[in-house]
PDB file of C-alpha atoms in Angstrom:
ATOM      1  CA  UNK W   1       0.000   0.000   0.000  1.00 66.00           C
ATOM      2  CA  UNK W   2       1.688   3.474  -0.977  1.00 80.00           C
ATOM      3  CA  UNK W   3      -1.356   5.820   0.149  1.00 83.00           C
ATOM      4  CA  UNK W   4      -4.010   6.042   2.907  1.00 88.00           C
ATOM      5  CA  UNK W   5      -6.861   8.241   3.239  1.00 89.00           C
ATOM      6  CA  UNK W   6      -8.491   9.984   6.083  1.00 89.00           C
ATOM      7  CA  UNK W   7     -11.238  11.241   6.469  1.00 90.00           C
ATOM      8  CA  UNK W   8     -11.983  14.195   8.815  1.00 90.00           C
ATOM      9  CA  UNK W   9     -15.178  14.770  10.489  1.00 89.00           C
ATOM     10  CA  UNK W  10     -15.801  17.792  13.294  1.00 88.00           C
ATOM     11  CA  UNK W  11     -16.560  15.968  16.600  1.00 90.00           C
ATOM     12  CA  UNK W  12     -19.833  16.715  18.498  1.00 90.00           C
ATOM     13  CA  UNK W  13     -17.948  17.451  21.785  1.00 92.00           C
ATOM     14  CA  UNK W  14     -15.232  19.914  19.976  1.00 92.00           C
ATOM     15  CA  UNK W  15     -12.252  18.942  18.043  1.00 91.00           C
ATOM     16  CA  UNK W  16     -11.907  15.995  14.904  1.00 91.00           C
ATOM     17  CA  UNK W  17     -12.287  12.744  14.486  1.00 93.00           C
ATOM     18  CA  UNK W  18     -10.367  10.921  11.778  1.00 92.00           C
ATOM     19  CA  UNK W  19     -11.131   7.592  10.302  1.00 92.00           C
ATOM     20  CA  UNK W  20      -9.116   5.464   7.969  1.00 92.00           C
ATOM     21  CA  UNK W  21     -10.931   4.017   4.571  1.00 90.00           C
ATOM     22  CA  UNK W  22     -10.145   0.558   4.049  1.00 91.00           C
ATOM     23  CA  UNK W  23      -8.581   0.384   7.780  1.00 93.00           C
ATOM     24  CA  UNK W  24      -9.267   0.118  11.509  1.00 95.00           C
ATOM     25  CA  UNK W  25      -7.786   3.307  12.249  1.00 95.00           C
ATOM     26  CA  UNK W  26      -9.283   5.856  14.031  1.00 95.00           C
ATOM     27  CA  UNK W  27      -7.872   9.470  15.962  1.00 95.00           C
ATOM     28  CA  UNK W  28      -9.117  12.462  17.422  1.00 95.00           C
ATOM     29  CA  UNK W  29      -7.355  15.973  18.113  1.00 95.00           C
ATOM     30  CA  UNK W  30      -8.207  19.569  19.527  1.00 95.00           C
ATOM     31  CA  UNK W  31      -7.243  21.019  16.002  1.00 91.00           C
ATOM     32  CA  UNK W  32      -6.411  20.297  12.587  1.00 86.00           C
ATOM     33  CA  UNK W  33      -2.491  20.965  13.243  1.00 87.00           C
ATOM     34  CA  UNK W  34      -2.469  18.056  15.648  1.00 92.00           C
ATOM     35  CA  UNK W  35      -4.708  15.712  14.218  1.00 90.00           C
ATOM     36  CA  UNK W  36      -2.073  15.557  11.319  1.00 86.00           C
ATOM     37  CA  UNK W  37       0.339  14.441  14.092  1.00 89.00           C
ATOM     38  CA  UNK W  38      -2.154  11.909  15.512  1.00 93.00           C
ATOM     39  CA  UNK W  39      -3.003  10.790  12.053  1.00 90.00           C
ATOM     40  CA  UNK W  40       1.083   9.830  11.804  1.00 87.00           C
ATOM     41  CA  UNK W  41       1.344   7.864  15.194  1.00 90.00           C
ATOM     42  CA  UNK W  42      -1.775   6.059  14.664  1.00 92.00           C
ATOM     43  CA  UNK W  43      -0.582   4.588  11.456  1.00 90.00           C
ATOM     44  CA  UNK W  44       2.559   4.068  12.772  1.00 88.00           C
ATOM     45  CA  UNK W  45       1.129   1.642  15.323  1.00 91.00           C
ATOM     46  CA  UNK W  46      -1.650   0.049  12.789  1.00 93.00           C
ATOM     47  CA  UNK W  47       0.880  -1.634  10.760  1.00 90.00           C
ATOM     48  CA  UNK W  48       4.063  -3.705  11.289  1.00 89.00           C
ATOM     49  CA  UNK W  49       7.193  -1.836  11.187  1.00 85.00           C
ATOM     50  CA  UNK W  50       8.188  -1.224   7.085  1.00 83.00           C
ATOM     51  CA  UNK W  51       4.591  -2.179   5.965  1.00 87.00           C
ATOM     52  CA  UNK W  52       3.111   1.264   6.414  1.00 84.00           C
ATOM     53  CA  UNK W  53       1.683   3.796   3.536  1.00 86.00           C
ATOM     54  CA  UNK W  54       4.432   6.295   2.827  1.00 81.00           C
ATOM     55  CA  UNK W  55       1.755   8.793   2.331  1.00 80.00           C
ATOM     56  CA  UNK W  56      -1.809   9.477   3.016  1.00 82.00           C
ATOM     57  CA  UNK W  57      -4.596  12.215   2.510  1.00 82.00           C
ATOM     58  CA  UNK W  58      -6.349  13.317   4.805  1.00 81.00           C
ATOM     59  CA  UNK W  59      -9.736  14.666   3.719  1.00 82.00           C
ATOM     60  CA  UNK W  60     -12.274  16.995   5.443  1.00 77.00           C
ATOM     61  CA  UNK W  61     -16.379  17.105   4.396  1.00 67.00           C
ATOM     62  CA  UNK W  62     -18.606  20.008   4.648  1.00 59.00           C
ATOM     63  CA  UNK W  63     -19.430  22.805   2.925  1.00 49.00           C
ATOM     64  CA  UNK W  64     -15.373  24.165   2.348  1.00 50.00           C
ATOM     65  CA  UNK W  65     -13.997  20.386   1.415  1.00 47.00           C
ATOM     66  CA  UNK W  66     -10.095  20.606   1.928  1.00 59.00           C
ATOM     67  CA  UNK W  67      -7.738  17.836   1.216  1.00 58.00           C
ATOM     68  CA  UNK W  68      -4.061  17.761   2.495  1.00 60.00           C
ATOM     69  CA  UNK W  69      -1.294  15.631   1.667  1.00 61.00           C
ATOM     70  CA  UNK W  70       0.609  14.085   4.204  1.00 59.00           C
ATOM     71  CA  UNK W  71       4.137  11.964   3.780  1.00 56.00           C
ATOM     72  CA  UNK W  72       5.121   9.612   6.740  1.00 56.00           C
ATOM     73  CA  UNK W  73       8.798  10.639   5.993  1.00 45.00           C
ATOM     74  CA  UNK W  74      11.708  10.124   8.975  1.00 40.00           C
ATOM     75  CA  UNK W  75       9.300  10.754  12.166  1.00 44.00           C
ATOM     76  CA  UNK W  76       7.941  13.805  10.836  1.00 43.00           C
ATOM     77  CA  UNK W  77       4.065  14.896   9.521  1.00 43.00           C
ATOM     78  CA  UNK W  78       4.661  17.040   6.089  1.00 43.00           C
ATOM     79  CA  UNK W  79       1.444  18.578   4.891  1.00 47.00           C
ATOM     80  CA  UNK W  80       0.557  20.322   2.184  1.00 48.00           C
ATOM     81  CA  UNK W  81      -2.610  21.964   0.898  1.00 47.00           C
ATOM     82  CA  UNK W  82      -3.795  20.160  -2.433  1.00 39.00           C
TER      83      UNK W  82
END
């Protein structure tokens, strides 16, 4: 697998939820900047160590969809608008 994709719901009680397609992940954060971070651990513990997506997207519903990129690249969250 080379990609994984999120997608981003506002929770009832405040904050995001995120929730894998096609896998049993789920996260939660405050705000978007930290969800991306959450996004990274959580995959990092879903799958076995060299078998994880080197990217994923993250995608938010709504009336203003936005979509960001994100690279699991040497401990670190990169994001970028797309």
């Amino acid at each position: 697998m080379n990609e994984i994709l999120f997608l981003v719901e506002r929770a009832p009680e405040g904050g995001y939820v995120a929730r894998a397609l096609g896998e049993s992940i789920f996260t939660e954060a405050d705000d978007l900047n930290d969800l991306h971070s959450h996004v990274r651990d959580a995959v990092r513990c879903h799958f076995a160590e060299g078998q994880a997506p080197r990217s994923g997207r993250i995608c938010s519903k709504g009336k203003s969809p936005t979509e960001y990129k994100v690279a699991f690249v040497s401990g670190q969250t990169v994001a970028e608008g797309v």
